[in-house]
Tab-separated table of C-alpha atoms in Angstrom:
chain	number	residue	atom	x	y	z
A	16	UNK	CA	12.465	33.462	4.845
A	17	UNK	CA	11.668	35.700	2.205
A	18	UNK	CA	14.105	36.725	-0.686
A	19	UNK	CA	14.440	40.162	-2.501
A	20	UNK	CA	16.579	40.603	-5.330
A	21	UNK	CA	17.821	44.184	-6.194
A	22	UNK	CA	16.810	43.840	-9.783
A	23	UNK	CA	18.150	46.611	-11.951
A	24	UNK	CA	17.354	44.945	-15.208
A	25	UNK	CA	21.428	44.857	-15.839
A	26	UNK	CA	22.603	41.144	-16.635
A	27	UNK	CA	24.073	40.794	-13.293
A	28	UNK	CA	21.365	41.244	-11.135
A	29	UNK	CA	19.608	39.028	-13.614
A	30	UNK	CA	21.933	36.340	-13.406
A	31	UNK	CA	21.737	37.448	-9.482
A	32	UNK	CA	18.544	36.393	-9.547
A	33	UNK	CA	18.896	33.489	-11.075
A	34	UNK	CA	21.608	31.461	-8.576
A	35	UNK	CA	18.844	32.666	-5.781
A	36	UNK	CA	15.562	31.122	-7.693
A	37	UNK	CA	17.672	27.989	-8.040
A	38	UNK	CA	19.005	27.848	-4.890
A	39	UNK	CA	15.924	28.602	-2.701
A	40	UNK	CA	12.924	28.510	-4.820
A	41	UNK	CA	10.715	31.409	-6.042
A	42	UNK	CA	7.987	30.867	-3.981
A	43	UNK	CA	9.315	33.739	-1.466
A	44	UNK	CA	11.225	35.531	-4.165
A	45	UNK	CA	10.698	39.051	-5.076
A	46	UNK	CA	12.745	41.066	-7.956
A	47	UNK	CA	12.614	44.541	-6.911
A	48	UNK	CA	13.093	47.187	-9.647
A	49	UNK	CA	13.083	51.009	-8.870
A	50	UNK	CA	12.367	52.907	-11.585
A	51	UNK	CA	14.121	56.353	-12.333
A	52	UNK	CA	10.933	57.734	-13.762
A	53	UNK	CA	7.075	56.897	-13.372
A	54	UNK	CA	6.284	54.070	-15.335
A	55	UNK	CA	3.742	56.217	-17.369
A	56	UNK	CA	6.389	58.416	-18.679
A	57	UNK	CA	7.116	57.383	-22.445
A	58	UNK	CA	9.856	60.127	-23.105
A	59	UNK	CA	12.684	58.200	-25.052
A	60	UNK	CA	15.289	59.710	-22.797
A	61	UNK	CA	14.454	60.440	-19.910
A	62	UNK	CA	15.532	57.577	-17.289
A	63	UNK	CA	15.968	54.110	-18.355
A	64	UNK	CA	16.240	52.869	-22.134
A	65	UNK	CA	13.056	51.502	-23.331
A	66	UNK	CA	14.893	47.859	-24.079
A	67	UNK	CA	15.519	47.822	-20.544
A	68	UNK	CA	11.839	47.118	-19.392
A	69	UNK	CA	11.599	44.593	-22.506
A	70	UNK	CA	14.646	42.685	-20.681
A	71	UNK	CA	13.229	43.009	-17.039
A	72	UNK	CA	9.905	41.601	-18.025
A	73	UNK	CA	11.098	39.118	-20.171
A	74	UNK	CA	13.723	38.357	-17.888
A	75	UNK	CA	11.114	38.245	-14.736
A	76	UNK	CA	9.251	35.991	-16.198
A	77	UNK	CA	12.363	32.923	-17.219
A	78	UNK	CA	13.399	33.848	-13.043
A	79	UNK	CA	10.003	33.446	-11.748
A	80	UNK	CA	8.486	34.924	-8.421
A	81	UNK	CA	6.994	38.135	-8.316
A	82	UNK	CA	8.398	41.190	-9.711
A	83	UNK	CA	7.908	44.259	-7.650
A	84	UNK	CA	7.893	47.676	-9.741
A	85	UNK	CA	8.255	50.714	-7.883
A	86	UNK	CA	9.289	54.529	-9.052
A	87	UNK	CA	9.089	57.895	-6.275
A	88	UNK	CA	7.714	60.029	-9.748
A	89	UNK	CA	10.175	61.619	-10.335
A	90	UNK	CA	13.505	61.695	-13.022
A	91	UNK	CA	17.013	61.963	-12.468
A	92	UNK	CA	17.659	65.684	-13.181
A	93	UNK	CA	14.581	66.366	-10.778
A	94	UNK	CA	16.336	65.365	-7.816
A	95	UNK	CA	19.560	67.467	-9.254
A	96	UNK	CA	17.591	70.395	-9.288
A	97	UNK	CA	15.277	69.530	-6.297
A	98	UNK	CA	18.681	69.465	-4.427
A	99	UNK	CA	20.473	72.128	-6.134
A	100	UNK	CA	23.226	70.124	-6.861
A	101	UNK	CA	24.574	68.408	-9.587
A	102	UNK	CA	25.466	64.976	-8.909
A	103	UNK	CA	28.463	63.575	-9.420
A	104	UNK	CA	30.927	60.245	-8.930
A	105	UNK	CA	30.960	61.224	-5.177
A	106	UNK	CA	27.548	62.342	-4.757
A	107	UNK	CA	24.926	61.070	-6.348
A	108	UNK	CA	21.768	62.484	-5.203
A	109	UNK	CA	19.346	60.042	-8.273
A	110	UNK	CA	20.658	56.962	-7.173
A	111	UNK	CA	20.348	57.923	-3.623
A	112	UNK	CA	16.364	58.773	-3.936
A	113	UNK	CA	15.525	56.839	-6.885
A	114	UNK	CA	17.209	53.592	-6.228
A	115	UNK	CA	18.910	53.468	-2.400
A	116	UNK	CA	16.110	55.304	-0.805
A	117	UNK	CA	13.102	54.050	-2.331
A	118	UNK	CA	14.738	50.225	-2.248
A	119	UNK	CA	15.464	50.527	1.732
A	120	UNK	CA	11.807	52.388	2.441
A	121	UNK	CA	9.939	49.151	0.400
A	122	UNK	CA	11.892	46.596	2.343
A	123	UNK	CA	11.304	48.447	5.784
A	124	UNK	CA	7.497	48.415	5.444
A	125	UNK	CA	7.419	44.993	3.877
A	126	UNK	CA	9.708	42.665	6.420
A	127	UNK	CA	11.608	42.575	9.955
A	128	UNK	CA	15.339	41.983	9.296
A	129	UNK	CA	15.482	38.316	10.378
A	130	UNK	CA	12.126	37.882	7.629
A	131	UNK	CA	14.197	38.499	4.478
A	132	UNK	CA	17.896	38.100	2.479
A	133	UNK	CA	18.500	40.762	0.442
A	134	UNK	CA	20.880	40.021	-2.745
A	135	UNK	CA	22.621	42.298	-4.999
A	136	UNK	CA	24.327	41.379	-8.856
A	137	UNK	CA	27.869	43.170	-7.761
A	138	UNK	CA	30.133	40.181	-9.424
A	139	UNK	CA	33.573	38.896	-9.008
A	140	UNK	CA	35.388	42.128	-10.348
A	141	UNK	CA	33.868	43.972	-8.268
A	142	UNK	CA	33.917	42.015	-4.435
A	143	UNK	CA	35.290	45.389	-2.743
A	144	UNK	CA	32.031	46.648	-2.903
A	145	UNK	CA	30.708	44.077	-0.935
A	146	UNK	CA	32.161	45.359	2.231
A	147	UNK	CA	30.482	49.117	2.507
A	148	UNK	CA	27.325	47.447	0.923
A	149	UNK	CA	27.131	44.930	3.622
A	150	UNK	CA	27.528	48.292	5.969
A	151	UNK	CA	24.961	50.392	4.404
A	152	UNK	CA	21.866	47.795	4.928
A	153	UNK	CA	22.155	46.909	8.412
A	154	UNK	CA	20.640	45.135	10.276
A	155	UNK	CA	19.447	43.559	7.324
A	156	UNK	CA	21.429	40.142	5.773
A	157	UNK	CA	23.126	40.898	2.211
A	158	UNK	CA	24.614	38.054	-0.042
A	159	UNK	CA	26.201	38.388	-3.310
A	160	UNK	CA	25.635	35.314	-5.820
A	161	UNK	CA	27.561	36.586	-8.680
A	162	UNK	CA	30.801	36.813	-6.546
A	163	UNK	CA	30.668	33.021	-5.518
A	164	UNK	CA	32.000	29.875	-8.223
A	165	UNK	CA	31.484	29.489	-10.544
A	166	UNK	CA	32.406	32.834	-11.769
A	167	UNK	CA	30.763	34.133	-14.509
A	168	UNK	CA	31.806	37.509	-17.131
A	169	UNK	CA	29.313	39.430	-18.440
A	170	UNK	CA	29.193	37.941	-21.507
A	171	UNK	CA	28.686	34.598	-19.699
A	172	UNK	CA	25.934	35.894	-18.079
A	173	UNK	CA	24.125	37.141	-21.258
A	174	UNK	CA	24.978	34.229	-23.226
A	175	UNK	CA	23.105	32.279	-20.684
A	176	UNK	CA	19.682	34.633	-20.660
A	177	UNK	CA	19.943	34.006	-24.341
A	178	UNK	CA	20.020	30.332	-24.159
A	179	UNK	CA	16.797	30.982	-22.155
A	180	UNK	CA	15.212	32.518	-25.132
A	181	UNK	CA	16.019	36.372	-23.747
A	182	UNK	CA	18.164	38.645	-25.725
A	183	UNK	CA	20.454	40.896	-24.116
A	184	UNK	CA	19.551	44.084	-23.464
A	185	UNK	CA	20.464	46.814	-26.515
A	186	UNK	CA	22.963	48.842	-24.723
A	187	UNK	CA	25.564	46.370	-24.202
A	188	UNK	CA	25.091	45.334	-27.808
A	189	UNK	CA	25.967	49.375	-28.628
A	190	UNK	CA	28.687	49.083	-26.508
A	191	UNK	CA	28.121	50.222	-23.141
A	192	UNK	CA	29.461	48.679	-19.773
A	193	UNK	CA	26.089	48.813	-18.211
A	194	UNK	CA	22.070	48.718	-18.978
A	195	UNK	CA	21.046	51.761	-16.560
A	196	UNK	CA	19.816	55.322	-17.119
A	197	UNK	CA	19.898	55.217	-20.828
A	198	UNK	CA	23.678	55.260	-21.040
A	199	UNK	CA	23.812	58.326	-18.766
A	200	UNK	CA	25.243	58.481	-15.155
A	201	UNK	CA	26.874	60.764	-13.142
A	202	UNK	CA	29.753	58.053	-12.398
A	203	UNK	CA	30.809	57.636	-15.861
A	204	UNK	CA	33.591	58.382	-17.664
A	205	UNK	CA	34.610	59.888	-20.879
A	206	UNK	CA	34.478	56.446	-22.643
A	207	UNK	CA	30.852	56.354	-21.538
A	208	UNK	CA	29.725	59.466	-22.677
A	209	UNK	CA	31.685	58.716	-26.140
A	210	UNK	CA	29.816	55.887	-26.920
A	211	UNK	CA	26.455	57.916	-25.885
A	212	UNK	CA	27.106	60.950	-28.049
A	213	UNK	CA	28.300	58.213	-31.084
A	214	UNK	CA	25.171	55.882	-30.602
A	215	UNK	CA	22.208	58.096	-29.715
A	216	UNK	CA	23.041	61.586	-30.261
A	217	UNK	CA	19.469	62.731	-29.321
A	218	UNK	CA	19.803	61.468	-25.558
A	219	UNK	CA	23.460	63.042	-25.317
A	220	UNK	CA	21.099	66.522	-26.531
A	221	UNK	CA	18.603	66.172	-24.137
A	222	UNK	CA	21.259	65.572	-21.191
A	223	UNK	CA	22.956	68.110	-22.503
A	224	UNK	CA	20.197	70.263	-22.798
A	225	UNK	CA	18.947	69.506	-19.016
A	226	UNK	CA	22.742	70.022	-17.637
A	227	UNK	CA	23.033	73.994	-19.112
A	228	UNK	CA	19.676	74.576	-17.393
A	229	UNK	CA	20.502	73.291	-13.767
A	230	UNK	CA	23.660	75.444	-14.390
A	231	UNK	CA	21.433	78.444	-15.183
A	232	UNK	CA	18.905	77.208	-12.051
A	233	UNK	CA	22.369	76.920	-9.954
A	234	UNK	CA	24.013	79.857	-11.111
A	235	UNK	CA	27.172	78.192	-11.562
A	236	UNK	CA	29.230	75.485	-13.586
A	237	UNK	CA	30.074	72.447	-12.241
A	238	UNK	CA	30.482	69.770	-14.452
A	239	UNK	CA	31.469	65.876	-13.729
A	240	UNK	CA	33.374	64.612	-16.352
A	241	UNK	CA	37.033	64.606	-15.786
A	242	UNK	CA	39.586	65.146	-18.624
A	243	UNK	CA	43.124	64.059	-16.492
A	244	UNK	CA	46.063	64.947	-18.991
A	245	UNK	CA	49.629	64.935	-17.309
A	246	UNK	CA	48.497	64.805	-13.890
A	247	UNK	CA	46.433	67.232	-14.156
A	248	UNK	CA	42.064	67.037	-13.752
A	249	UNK	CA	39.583	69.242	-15.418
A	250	UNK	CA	36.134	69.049	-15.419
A	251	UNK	CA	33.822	69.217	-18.714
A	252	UNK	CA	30.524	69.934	-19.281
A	253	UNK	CA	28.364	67.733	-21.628
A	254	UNK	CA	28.555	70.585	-24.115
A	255	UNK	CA	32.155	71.125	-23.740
A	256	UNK	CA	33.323	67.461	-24.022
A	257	UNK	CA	30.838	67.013	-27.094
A	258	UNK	CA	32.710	70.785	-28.629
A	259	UNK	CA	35.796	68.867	-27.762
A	260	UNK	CA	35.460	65.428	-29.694
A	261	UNK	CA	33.808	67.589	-32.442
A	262	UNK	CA	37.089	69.772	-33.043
A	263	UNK	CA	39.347	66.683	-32.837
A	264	UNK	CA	37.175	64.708	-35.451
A	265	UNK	CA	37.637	68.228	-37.694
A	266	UNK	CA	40.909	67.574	-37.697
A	267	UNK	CA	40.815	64.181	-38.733
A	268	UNK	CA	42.524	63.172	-35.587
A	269	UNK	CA	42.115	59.816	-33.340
A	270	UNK	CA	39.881	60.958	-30.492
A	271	UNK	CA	40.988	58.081	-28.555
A	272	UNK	CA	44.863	59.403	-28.606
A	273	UNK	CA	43.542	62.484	-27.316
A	274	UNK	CA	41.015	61.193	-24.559
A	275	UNK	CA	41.184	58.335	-22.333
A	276	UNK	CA	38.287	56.479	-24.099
A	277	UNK	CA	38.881	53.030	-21.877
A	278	UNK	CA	37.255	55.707	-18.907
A	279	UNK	CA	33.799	54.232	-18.768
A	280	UNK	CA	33.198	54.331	-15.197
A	281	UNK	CA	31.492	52.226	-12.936
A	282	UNK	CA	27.283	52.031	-11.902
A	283	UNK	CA	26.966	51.822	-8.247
A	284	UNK	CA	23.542	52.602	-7.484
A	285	UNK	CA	22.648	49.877	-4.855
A	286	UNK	CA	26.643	49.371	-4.425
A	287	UNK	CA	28.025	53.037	-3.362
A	288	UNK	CA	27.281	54.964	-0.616
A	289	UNK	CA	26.600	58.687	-1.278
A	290	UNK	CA	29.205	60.653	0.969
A	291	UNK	CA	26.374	63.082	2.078
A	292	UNK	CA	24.386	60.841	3.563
């Protein structure tokens, strides 16, 4: 039996892959990273933060087995404007060719369903994701290491990579919930994007950037970030969320009183299924 780890170079499928290697071995194990641009593409912000391959390598090597790099060529807001749509907390048409797609199309060529156990880093606080997961890879077997005892936080989890002689990755160190896409994702919130505009204003200007031209290429607005005040939701663009912490700062004011900062979202890649497919 052969094991594949979804490895996403977050701590948790790190960690993931750590219960399996001591559990069964690494002689059949395989840590399977899809990468949201071609690995040949230095641009500091497009796709994954640069610390992140640091971590997955150095990480890779403390698990053990083989590491298994794959990318389709192509960046997230290619396959926004490939579709003509922009992608959102409900649809998310990167992680569903960058990450679900090419993942399921590797493991199809490569092994029969009753050849391999497939294993994903969704932990504890998040076992309701286990159930539509579980769905989505049929016929193929899907466990979830991080959700059994002893349960672990996240800091755990990077506390222990660090007694292994790897440091954490950067972004959680700059405050962000998760190491994938640079800080940027479609299912964030506005506490995300906050910390992204605060900590590396040039990648919040390039996303920026990119999300007024697919609205140009689309010929119409339709942002994802959701401003709920009262009961009531609008949607912001980049631009208009950064215009909007930019006049409450003018005024001296606390942005957090004004927006719900504690909003950070959640990364599903491997753990969501896209409602349109």
């Amino acid at each position: 039996m052969h094991h594949v780890v979804m490895f996403s170079g977050g701590i948790g499928s790190w960690a993931c892959a750590m219960r399996v290697a001591e559990k069964h071995g690494t002689d059949k194990l395989i840590l399977l990273f899809t990468d949201t641009k071609r690995k040949s593409d230095l641009h500091p912000h497009r796709g994954e933060d640069q610390d992140l391959y640091r971590f997955l390598e150095e990480g890779a090597k403390v698990v053990g087995g083989k590491l298994e790099w794959i990318s389709r060529g192509k960046h997230i807001w290619q396959t926004f404007e490939d579709n003509r749509y922009m992608g959102n907390s409900r649809v998310d048409p990167c992680s569903r060719e960058l990450k679900r797609e090419m993942a399921r199309q590797w493991i199809e060529q490569h092994f029969k369903p009753d050849e391999v156990t497939l294993y994903i880093g969704i932990d504890w606080t998040e076992y309701h994701r286990t159930v539509s997961n579980k769905k989505a890879w049929e016929p193929y077997n899907v466990e979830f290491p991080m959700c059994e005892q002893p349960y672990l936080s996240k800091e755990d989890m990077c506390k222990w990579a660090e007694s292994l002689g790897v440091k954490r990755p950067r972004l959680y160190e700059m405050g962000f919930a998760h190491n994938n896409c640079g800080g940027f994702c479609v299912k964030a919130g506005l506490g995300q994007f906050y910390t992204l505009l605060k900590t590396m204003p040039e990648r919040y200007a390039y996303h920026e950037a990119k999300q007024e031209e697919l609205f140009s290429v689309l010929g119409k607005r339709v942002p994802f970030l959701r401003h709920t005040v009262n009961g009531k939701t609008r949607y912001l663009s980049l631009k208009e969320f950064r215009e909007q912490v930019e006049e409450i700062e003018s005024k001296n004011q606390d942005v957090g009183c004004q927006l719900d900062l504690f909003d950070v979202g959640g990364c599903g890649c491997f753990s969501d299924v896209d409602i349109s497919s």
